[in-house]
Short mmCIF file of C-alpha atoms in Angstrom, two decimals:
data_model
loop_
_atom_site.label_atom_id
_atom_site.label_comp_id
_atom_site.label_asym_id
_atom_site.label_seq_id
_atom_site.Cartn_x
_atom_site.Cartn_y
_atom_site.Cartn_z
CA MET G 1 -33.66 -25.47 39.91
CA GLU G 2 -31.75 -28.31 37.77
CA TYR G 3 -28.77 -30.12 39.63
CA LEU G 4 -26.10 -32.04 37.55
CA ILE G 5 -25.32 -35.37 40.10
CA ARG G 6 -21.29 -36.42 39.51
CA PHE G 7 -21.81 -40.05 39.42
CA SER G 8 -19.30 -43.23 39.52
CA GLN G 9 -19.52 -45.20 36.42
CA SER G 10 -19.77 -48.52 38.42
CA HIS G 11 -23.07 -50.44 39.37
CA GLU G 12 -25.01 -48.20 36.97
CA THR G 13 -28.56 -50.57 37.59
CA PHE G 14 -27.87 -49.06 41.11
CA ARG G 15 -27.29 -45.37 40.66
CA LEU G 16 -30.59 -44.30 39.84
CA PRO G 17 -32.99 -46.35 42.21
CA GLU G 18 -30.18 -45.04 45.17
CA ILE G 19 -31.10 -41.14 44.28
CA GLN G 20 -34.80 -42.07 44.08
CA ALA G 21 -34.76 -44.14 47.57
CA LEU G 22 -33.15 -41.02 49.31
CA ALA G 23 -35.12 -38.69 47.91
CA GLU G 24 -38.09 -40.85 49.41
CA LEU G 25 -36.45 -41.05 52.65
CA GLY G 26 -35.60 -37.09 52.55
CA GLY G 27 -39.17 -36.19 51.50
CA ILE G 28 -37.79 -34.21 48.49
CA ASP G 29 -39.51 -33.75 45.50
CA LEU G 30 -37.33 -35.18 42.55
CA LYS G 31 -37.44 -35.37 38.80
CA VAL G 32 -34.91 -37.00 36.42
CA LEU G 33 -34.72 -34.52 33.90
CA TYR G 34 -31.41 -36.51 31.74
CA TYR G 35 -30.07 -39.90 32.86
CA ASP G 36 -27.79 -41.99 30.72
CA PRO G 37 -26.22 -45.37 31.75
CA GLU G 38 -23.31 -44.82 29.55
CA SER G 39 -22.67 -41.50 31.34
CA PRO G 40 -21.49 -40.64 34.88
CA TYR G 41 -23.58 -37.18 34.69
CA CYS G 42 -27.34 -37.07 35.48
CA ILE G 43 -29.78 -33.70 35.44
CA VAL G 44 -32.59 -33.52 38.10
CA GLN G 45 -34.68 -31.01 39.12
CA LEU G 46 -34.51 -30.36 43.16
CA PRO G 47 -36.41 -27.86 44.90
CA ALA G 48 -33.79 -26.32 46.68
CA GLU G 49 -30.04 -26.72 47.45
CA GLU G 50 -30.70 -28.22 51.20
CA ALA G 51 -32.17 -31.35 48.88
CA ALA G 52 -29.06 -31.54 47.46
CA ARG G 53 -26.89 -31.46 49.71
CA PHE G 54 -28.95 -34.14 51.87
CA LEU G 55 -28.74 -36.35 48.93
CA MET G 56 -25.12 -36.17 48.54
CA SER G 57 -24.63 -36.87 52.38
CA ARG G 58 -25.98 -40.36 52.40
CA SER G 59 -25.26 -41.13 48.49
CA ILE G 60 -22.63 -44.09 48.01
CA LEU G 61 -22.82 -44.34 44.11
CA ALA G 62 -22.78 -40.42 43.39
CA GLN G 63 -19.29 -38.81 43.96
CA SER G 64 -21.05 -35.08 44.07
CA ILE G 65 -23.74 -32.36 43.39
CA HIS G 66 -23.81 -29.19 41.12
CA GLU G 67 -25.86 -26.31 40.55
CA HIS G 68 -26.44 -27.17 36.56
CA TRP G 69 -25.71 -23.93 34.70
CA GLY G 70 -25.87 -25.35 31.36
CA THR G 71 -25.80 -28.01 28.85
CA GLY G 72 -24.65 -28.61 25.26
CA ASP G 73 -23.81 -30.85 22.43
CA ASN G 74 -20.66 -28.57 21.94
CA TYR G 75 -18.67 -25.55 23.58
CA GLU G 76 -21.11 -23.14 21.45
CA GLU G 77 -24.37 -24.73 22.32
CA LEU G 78 -23.30 -25.08 26.02
CA HIS G 79 -22.00 -21.15 26.04
CA GLU G 80 -25.75 -20.11 25.02
CA ASP G 81 -26.93 -22.50 27.44
CA VAL G 82 -24.97 -21.09 30.06
CA LYS G 83 -26.35 -17.40 29.27
CA ARG G 84 -29.48 -18.23 28.82
CA ARG G 85 -30.05 -19.73 32.02
CA THR G 86 -27.76 -18.36 34.53
CA SER G 87 -27.05 -14.69 33.49
CA HIS G 88 -29.00 -13.51 36.47
CA LEU G 89 -26.80 -15.12 38.75
CA TRP G 90 -23.48 -14.07 37.68
CA SER G 91 -23.40 -11.14 39.79
CA LYS G 92 -23.89 -13.06 42.94
CA TYR G 93 -20.28 -14.37 42.65
CA MET G 94 -18.69 -11.63 40.98
CA GLN G 95 -16.36 -10.75 43.99
CA CYS G 96 -16.01 -14.63 45.16
CA SER G 97 -12.98 -16.31 45.38
CA PHE G 98 -12.89 -18.89 42.92
CA LYS G 99 -11.33 -21.71 40.37
CA PHE G 100 -12.14 -23.45 37.15
CA SER G 101 -11.84 -27.22 37.00
CA LEU G 102 -12.48 -29.98 34.16
CA ASP G 103 -14.07 -33.59 34.62
CA ILE G 104 -13.58 -35.21 31.45
CA PHE G 105 -14.93 -38.51 31.59
CA GLN G 106 -13.41 -41.49 28.57
CA GLY G 107 -11.40 -38.25 26.73
CA THR G 108 -8.29 -36.25 27.37
CA ARG G 109 -6.92 -32.81 27.20
CA SER G 110 -3.74 -30.43 27.29
CA ASN G 111 -2.94 -28.00 29.45
CA THR G 112 -2.72 -25.44 26.61
CA ASN G 113 -6.68 -26.79 25.49
CA ARG G 114 -7.81 -27.14 29.33
CA ARG G 115 -6.86 -22.74 29.64
CA GLU G 116 -8.48 -22.36 26.27
CA ILE G 117 -11.93 -23.86 27.36
CA MET G 118 -11.62 -22.30 30.93
CA ASN G 119 -10.89 -18.74 29.08
CA SER G 120 -13.99 -19.19 26.81
CA PHE G 121 -16.05 -18.48 29.84
CA ALA G 122 -14.74 -15.34 30.28
CA TYR G 123 -17.49 -13.33 29.75
CA LEU G 124 -18.92 -14.32 33.28
CA ALA G 125 -16.38 -11.41 34.62
CA PHE G 126 -15.89 -12.91 37.94
CA ALA G 127 -13.59 -10.07 39.52
CA GLY G 128 -12.57 -12.26 42.83
CA GLU G 129 -9.39 -13.77 43.57
CA ILE G 130 -8.55 -16.87 41.61
CA LYS G 131 -7.78 -19.70 44.41
CA MET G 132 -6.71 -22.98 43.51
CA THR G 133 -7.14 -24.33 47.08
CA ASN G 134 -10.48 -24.03 49.09
CA PRO G 135 -11.98 -21.25 47.26
CA ASP G 136 -15.08 -19.42 48.11
CA GLU G 137 -16.76 -21.32 44.87
CA GLU G 138 -16.00 -24.18 42.31
CA PHE G 139 -16.84 -23.97 38.61
CA ILE G 140 -16.67 -27.12 37.22
CA ILE G 141 -16.98 -28.07 33.20
CA PHE G 142 -17.61 -31.67 32.46
CA GLU G 143 -17.05 -33.33 29.24
CA HIS G 144 -18.45 -36.82 28.13
CA TRP G 145 -16.44 -38.05 25.40
CA ASP G 146 -17.11 -41.52 23.51
CA PHE G 147 -15.84 -45.04 24.09
CA GLN G 148 -12.20 -45.18 23.96
CA ALA G 149 -12.05 -41.66 22.07
CA VAL G 150 -8.08 -40.88 22.83
CA THR G 151 -7.08 -44.12 20.70
CA ARG G 152 -9.78 -43.01 18.12
CA LYS G 153 -8.53 -39.81 18.16
CA LEU G 154 -11.69 -38.07 18.46
CA PRO G 155 -11.55 -34.42 17.98
CA ALA G 156 -14.53 -33.34 20.72
CA PRO G 157 -16.77 -34.81 23.42
CA LEU G 158 -20.18 -35.93 22.87
CA LYS G 159 -21.74 -33.78 25.40
CA VAL G 160 -20.84 -30.63 27.91
CA HIS G 161 -22.13 -29.62 30.83
CA PHE G 162 -21.25 -26.54 33.22
CA GLY G 163 -22.18 -26.46 37.18
CA ARG G 164 -21.40 -24.71 40.15
CA PHE G 165 -20.22 -27.14 42.63
CA ILE G 166 -22.39 -27.95 46.30
CA ALA G 167 -21.70 -30.91 47.87
CA LYS G 168 -19.40 -34.04 47.99
CA SER G 169 -21.20 -37.55 48.38
CA VAL G 170 -19.67 -40.11 51.40
CA ARG G 171 -18.56 -42.26 49.30
CA ASP G 172 -15.17 -42.53 51.31
CA LEU G 173 -17.54 -44.54 53.61
CA ILE G 174 -16.82 -46.87 51.18
CA MET G 175 -13.06 -47.33 52.68
CA THR G 176 -13.91 -46.26 56.13
CA PHE G 177 -16.11 -50.00 56.14
CA ASP G 178 -13.66 -51.86 53.85
CA LEU G 179 -13.72 -55.50 54.66
CA LYS G 180 -10.00 -55.72 54.60
CA LYS G 181 -10.05 -53.41 57.84
CA ARG G 182 -12.75 -54.93 59.46
CA GLY G 183 -11.91 -57.31 62.62
CA TYR G 184 -14.19 -59.92 62.03
CA ILE G 185 -14.98 -61.41 58.39
CA SER G 186 -16.34 -64.62 56.58
CA THR G 187 -16.05 -65.78 52.92
CA THR G 188 -20.05 -64.76 52.50
CA SER G 189 -19.57 -61.01 54.09
CA MET G 190 -21.00 -58.32 51.54
CA ASP G 191 -18.24 -55.66 50.18
CA SER G 192 -18.85 -52.33 52.09
CA GLU G 193 -20.07 -50.47 48.72
CA LEU G 194 -22.86 -52.99 48.16
CA ALA G 195 -23.81 -53.43 52.09
CA LEU G 196 -23.98 -49.55 51.80
CA ILE G 197 -26.11 -49.31 49.09
CA SER G 198 -28.54 -51.91 50.36
CA ALA G 199 -29.10 -49.80 53.17
CA ASN G 200 -29.95 -46.51 51.30
CA MET G 201 -32.24 -49.03 49.11
CA ALA G 202 -34.10 -50.30 52.25
CA LEU G 203 -34.27 -46.54 53.97
CA ALA G 204 -32.43 -47.05 56.84
CA GLY G 205 -32.35 -43.55 58.93
CA PRO G 206 -32.59 -42.38 62.71
CA GLY G 207 -35.54 -43.73 64.79
CA LYS G 208 -36.13 -46.78 62.54
CA VAL G 209 -35.88 -50.68 63.03
CA PHE G 210 -34.21 -53.01 60.86
CA TYR G 211 -33.57 -56.79 60.38
CA ASP G 212 -31.37 -59.21 58.72
CA PRO G 213 -32.60 -62.48 59.21
CA PHE G 214 -29.12 -63.98 57.67
CA VAL G 215 -26.82 -62.00 59.73
CA GLY G 216 -23.29 -63.77 59.51
CA THR G 217 -20.81 -61.41 60.29
CA GLY G 218 -23.10 -58.22 60.15
CA SER G 219 -22.33 -56.04 57.09
CA PHE G 220 -26.11 -55.19 56.83
CA PRO G 221 -26.92 -54.10 60.19
CA VAL G 222 -23.33 -52.14 60.45
CA ALA G 223 -24.46 -50.56 57.18
CA CYS G 224 -27.75 -49.80 59.04
CA ALA G 225 -26.15 -48.60 61.93
CA LYS G 226 -24.37 -46.19 60.15
CA PHE G 227 -27.20 -44.58 59.01
CA GLY G 228 -28.88 -44.35 62.58
CA ALA G 229 -31.15 -47.49 62.41
CA LEU G 230 -31.29 -49.88 65.39
CA ALA G 231 -29.95 -52.88 63.62
CA LEU G 232 -31.41 -56.88 64.99
CA GLY G 233 -30.01 -59.84 63.15
CA SER G 234 -30.33 -63.67 63.20
CA ASP G 235 -28.35 -66.27 62.09
CA ILE G 236 -29.30 -70.30 61.66
CA ASP G 237 -25.50 -70.98 62.95
CA GLY G 238 -25.42 -68.90 66.44
CA ARG G 239 -21.70 -69.55 66.22
CA SER G 240 -21.07 -66.91 62.94
CA ILE G 241 -22.58 -64.54 65.80
CA ARG G 242 -20.47 -65.40 68.28
CA GLY G 243 -17.05 -65.95 66.67
CA GLU G 244 -13.75 -66.46 68.10
CA SER G 245 -13.33 -63.66 70.84
CA GLU G 246 -14.92 -60.29 71.98
CA LYS G 247 -12.95 -58.63 68.89
CA LYS G 248 -13.54 -61.01 66.23
CA SER G 249 -17.32 -61.67 66.67
CA LEU G 250 -20.25 -59.56 65.36
CA LYS G 251 -20.72 -57.28 68.42
CA GLY G 252 -16.77 -56.64 67.78
CA ASN G 253 -17.75 -55.45 64.17
CA PHE G 254 -20.08 -52.90 65.61
CA LYS G 255 -17.44 -51.44 68.33
CA GLN G 256 -14.92 -51.12 66.27
CA TYR G 257 -16.80 -48.54 64.38
CA GLY G 258 -18.65 -46.97 67.30
CA LEU G 259 -22.08 -48.52 66.75
CA GLU G 260 -22.54 -50.40 69.25
CA HIS G 261 -25.26 -48.64 70.83
CA LEU G 262 -27.05 -49.06 68.00
CA MET G 263 -26.66 -53.24 67.93
CA GLY G 264 -30.13 -54.76 68.58
CA GLU G 265 -30.84 -58.26 69.53
CA MET G 266 -28.65 -61.14 67.67
CA PHE G 267 -29.91 -64.43 67.80
CA ALA G 268 -29.87 -68.00 66.73
CA SER G 269 -32.73 -68.66 64.37
CA ASP G 270 -34.46 -69.10 60.49
CA LEU G 271 -37.08 -68.10 59.13
CA THR G 272 -39.40 -71.00 59.50
CA HIS G 273 -37.91 -70.79 63.57
CA THR G 274 -38.29 -67.04 64.40
CA PRO G 275 -39.25 -65.98 67.74
CA ILE G 276 -40.38 -62.41 66.01
CA ARG G 277 -43.93 -62.54 66.55
CA LYS G 278 -46.26 -61.52 63.46
CA ALA G 279 -46.49 -57.78 64.04
CA ARG G 280 -45.83 -54.73 61.94
CA ILE G 281 -43.03 -53.71 64.12
CA LEU G 282 -39.66 -53.47 61.59
CA ASP G 283 -39.31 -50.40 59.21
CA GLY G 284 -37.05 -52.08 56.96
CA ILE G 285 -35.31 -56.08 56.29
CA ILE G 286 -32.17 -56.50 54.31
CA CYS G 287 -30.62 -59.73 53.91
CA ASP G 288 -28.32 -61.58 51.44
CA PRO G 289 -29.91 -65.58 51.71
CA PRO G 290 -27.68 -68.21 51.06
CA TYR G 291 -27.50 -69.55 47.61
CA GLY G 292 -27.16 -73.39 48.32
CA VAL G 293 -24.16 -73.19 46.24
CA ARG G 294 -21.03 -74.53 48.72
CA GLU G 295 -24.00 -76.60 50.68
CA GLY G 296 -27.55 -77.26 50.27
CA LEU G 297 -30.25 -75.19 51.61
CA LYS G 298 -30.87 -75.62 55.17
CA VAL G 299 -33.51 -75.06 58.06
CA LEU G 300 -33.60 -75.95 61.93
CA GLY G 301 -35.04 -79.62 62.26
CA VAL G 302 -34.80 -83.27 61.08
CA ARG G 303 -35.96 -84.83 58.08
CA ASP G 304 -37.90 -87.45 59.73
CA PRO G 305 -39.78 -86.32 62.84
CA ILE G 306 -40.48 -89.81 64.08
CA LYS G 307 -37.11 -91.53 63.07
CA TYR G 308 -35.41 -88.66 64.45
CA GLY G 309 -37.38 -87.70 67.31
CA TYR G 310 -34.62 -88.72 69.92
CA VAL G 311 -32.32 -85.77 68.05
CA ILE G 312 -35.04 -82.73 68.50
CA GLU G 313 -35.20 -84.05 72.85
CA LYS G 314 -30.80 -83.84 72.88
CA GLY G 315 -31.37 -80.59 71.18
CA LYS G 316 -33.80 -79.38 73.94
CA GLU G 317 -31.17 -80.67 76.96
CA PHE G 318 -28.24 -79.11 74.88
CA TYR G 319 -29.26 -76.28 73.10
CA LYS G 320 -27.24 -73.20 75.67
CA ASN G 321 -24.00 -75.18 75.17
CA ASP G 322 -21.63 -72.80 73.26
CA ASP G 323 -20.55 -75.94 71.21
CA PHE G 324 -24.08 -77.05 70.07
CA VAL G 325 -24.75 -77.26 66.43
CA PRO G 326 -28.65 -77.26 65.97
CA PRO G 327 -29.77 -80.36 63.61
CA LYS G 328 -30.85 -79.35 59.85
CA LYS G 329 -32.78 -80.64 57.15
CA PRO G 330 -32.89 -79.56 53.52
CA TYR G 331 -34.43 -76.66 52.15
CA SER G 332 -36.25 -75.65 48.81
CA PHE G 333 -34.54 -72.23 47.08
CA ASN G 334 -37.96 -71.01 46.05
CA ALA G 335 -39.39 -71.73 49.61
CA MET G 336 -37.01 -69.48 50.99
CA LEU G 337 -37.96 -66.91 48.34
CA ASP G 338 -41.65 -67.06 49.49
CA ASP G 339 -40.62 -67.41 52.87
CA ILE G 340 -38.88 -64.25 52.91
CA LEU G 341 -41.76 -62.68 51.06
CA GLN G 342 -43.78 -63.54 53.57
CA PHE G 343 -41.98 -62.81 56.66
CA ALA G 344 -41.80 -59.18 54.89
CA THR G 345 -45.38 -59.04 54.86
CA ASP G 346 -46.08 -60.22 58.21
CA ARG G 347 -43.75 -57.99 59.97
CA LEU G 348 -43.15 -54.89 58.15
CA VAL G 349 -44.77 -51.57 58.61
CA ASP G 350 -47.04 -49.48 55.56
CA ASN G 351 -44.35 -48.90 53.06
CA GLY G 352 -41.65 -50.23 55.11
CA ARG G 353 -38.95 -51.97 52.81
CA LEU G 354 -38.00 -55.56 52.24
CA SER G 355 -34.40 -55.63 50.04
CA PHE G 356 -32.80 -58.87 49.81
CA TRP G 357 -29.91 -60.18 47.00
CA MET G 358 -30.75 -62.98 45.21
CA PRO G 359 -29.03 -65.12 42.02
CA THR G 360 -30.18 -65.53 38.72
CA ALA G 361 -28.86 -67.42 35.41
CA ASN G 362 -27.69 -64.75 32.68
CA ASP G 363 -29.53 -67.25 30.17
CA ALA G 364 -32.84 -66.55 29.44
CA ASP G 365 -34.15 -69.87 29.68
CA GLN G 366 -32.64 -70.61 32.83
CA ALA G 367 -33.18 -67.45 34.48
CA ILE G 368 -35.25 -67.36 38.05
CA ASP G 369 -38.25 -65.15 38.17
CA VAL G 370 -38.25 -62.09 40.16
CA PRO G 371 -40.41 -63.37 43.22
CA THR G 372 -43.79 -61.52 43.70
CA HIS G 373 -46.56 -61.36 46.75
CA PRO G 374 -49.77 -59.54 46.53
CA CYS G 375 -48.71 -57.42 49.49
CA MET G 376 -45.34 -56.23 47.99
CA ALA G 377 -44.82 -53.69 45.90
CA ILE G 378 -41.39 -54.18 43.59
CA VAL G 379 -39.80 -51.27 43.83
CA SER G 380 -36.72 -51.58 41.93
CA VAL G 381 -34.76 -54.50 40.54
CA CYS G 382 -30.73 -53.63 40.03
CA VAL G 383 -28.15 -56.31 38.87
CA GLN G 384 -24.77 -57.02 39.83
CA VAL G 385 -23.50 -59.47 35.98
CA PHE G 386 -20.94 -61.53 36.91
CA ASN G 387 -19.89 -64.59 34.23
CA LYS G 388 -22.86 -66.84 33.46
CA TRP G 389 -24.51 -65.75 36.10
CA SER G 390 -25.56 -62.42 38.21
CA ARG G 391 -27.22 -61.36 41.22
CA ARG G 392 -29.81 -59.09 41.40
CA LEU G 393 -30.60 -56.44 44.12
CA ILE G 394 -34.63 -56.64 44.47
CA THR G 395 -36.12 -53.84 46.72
CA TYR G 396 -40.30 -53.83 47.90
CA ARG G 397 -42.47 -52.01 49.09
CA ARG G 398 -44.86 -53.38 51.73
CA LEU G 399 -48.41 -52.22 50.39
CA PRO G 400 -50.76 -50.50 52.88
CA ASP G 401 -53.64 -52.96 53.89
CA SER G 402 -56.36 -50.65 51.79
CA GLU G 403 -53.98 -51.10 48.39
CA ILE G 404 -53.60 -54.93 48.54
CA ASP G 405 -55.64 -57.30 45.93
CA THR G 406 -57.41 -59.27 48.08
CA ASP G 407 -58.50 -62.05 45.39
CA ALA G 408 -54.46 -62.43 44.63
CA LEU G 409 -53.70 -62.73 47.94
CA ALA G 410 -56.51 -65.84 48.53
CA GLN G 411 -54.73 -67.49 45.33
CA ARG G 412 -51.27 -67.48 47.00
CA GLN G 413 -52.81 -68.72 49.83
CA GLU G 414 -53.79 -71.94 48.11
CA ARG G 415 -50.50 -72.89 46.16
CA VAL G 416 -48.57 -75.64 47.03
CA GLN G 417 -45.09 -75.69 47.32
CA ALA G 418 -43.05 -78.38 45.34
CA ASN G 419 -41.48 -81.34 47.03
CA GLY G 420 -37.94 -82.68 46.90
CA VAL G 421 -34.95 -84.40 48.60
CA THR G 422 -32.01 -83.85 47.23
CA ALA G 423 -29.89 -80.06 47.09
CA ASP G 424 -30.06 -79.97 43.44
CA GLU G 425 -34.02 -80.72 43.44
CA LEU G 426 -34.30 -78.22 46.21
CA ASN G 427 -32.50 -75.42 43.95
CA ASP G 428 -32.69 -74.87 40.33
CA PHE G 429 -30.33 -72.38 40.53
CA ARG G 430 -27.74 -74.64 42.57
CA ARG G 431 -28.33 -77.27 39.19
CA HIS G 432 -27.60 -74.59 36.75
CA TYR G 433 -24.71 -73.44 38.33
CA PHE G 434 -23.11 -77.14 39.00
CA ASN G 435 -24.00 -77.82 34.84
CA ALA G 436 -21.95 -74.48 34.28
CA PHE G 437 -25.26 -73.20 32.97
CA ARG G 438 -25.64 -75.05 30.16
CA THR G 439 -29.12 -76.52 28.37
CA ASP G 440 -29.95 -79.86 29.37
CA SER G 441 -28.65 -81.81 25.89
CA ALA G 442 -25.43 -79.95 26.38
CA VAL G 443 -25.04 -81.38 29.85
CA ASP G 444 -25.53 -84.66 28.77
CA GLN G 445 -22.33 -84.34 26.24
CA ALA G 446 -19.94 -82.34 28.92
CA PRO G 447 -17.20 -83.53 30.46
CA ASP G 448 -17.39 -83.99 34.51
CA ASP G 449 -14.79 -81.69 35.15
CA ALA G 450 -16.77 -78.78 33.22
CA THR G 451 -18.25 -76.85 36.38
CA PRO G 452 -17.69 -72.96 35.93
CA LYS G 453 -14.86 -71.36 38.16
CA ILE G 454 -16.70 -68.65 39.81
CA SER G 455 -17.59 -68.12 43.39
CA ALA G 456 -21.19 -67.44 44.99
#
């Protein structure tokens, strides 16, 4: 059966990958029949209405789903399509209470026009009571108008659809988990919409174990726990986990939403010094690694262990103190990306997912390539565009060992990481960011105060 998904017109590159991820999570055979990123309407084929309801029980970017009764470039084509497709269904709804609605995207209709459009479906001959509140069935007419159709005074929409309402999505969760209502956040807390979407892309669900190695105030673990997963996390600075008090802490965030029973261990570590053993035990990894813009990237340790060995010895003595701040050394941005992929390779179950956010310049010459690993297959790359830079949500699937290219894996293990000392030498994105994403020749001629006025 065909169904029409009504998306929100936001984060367009995320919408279809989220629905496809949820179909995989639910073991649903989904086929996309019509999709246009410029339109909020998508037509898919699903095995049953229960599958449609499952997708909406998890989707953040969809608004609702409808049994698809017809589509046309105009109303004449739409009516012909409805009659051809669904005449055998009309008797099923003959005595139900019902109502008709219009969903108009980028256009408008007068009340007179609305009544005329609704009356044009009189051939359905429904005999039940018309109820505008809580009817048994709701039938919706969808109109997709061209951009600025009202100001351009366009006479007709680009495309029209008709369908029977099935279910709403859980998009209201965005407000439930809104950071403005959360007890404990920081400047780097991921907003609720993108955190929930990330959890969907990584297939978080009941009975699964998920981990965030850059946990901060816990936006991703909270989102994963909402969908039933046991959430683990770590951070290089344990103070972000402990917070200011029991309420204003990472644990307090879980308690705020009644999810403390799904909060696993939260501990201080980094990817290069982790207590998580190399065992294929994690179902998913979600993270937003630091971009190294506000300050250079760091890992635990000292730059010169021989010269500063006493710092390490002092750390062994005082590390249990609440006010202890472990020593850190510079870290390469590219090395961090490689370490994330290797960490996932060593610890994800077969077909487990890694979803992480990564910044890049919008200029093709300065863009950072999507990192790859022979053991990790790229599932999707979704982009959130800012001014001169963007960030991507990249999702990978851990390949079963039988599917791995062993030659490519051997070549990767022989690769040598580039060395550097300063924050800019270790992080191309940071260097481009503070050069306002200009080319090298333009940087030489630019004034000192020409840094971009954006935050990362």
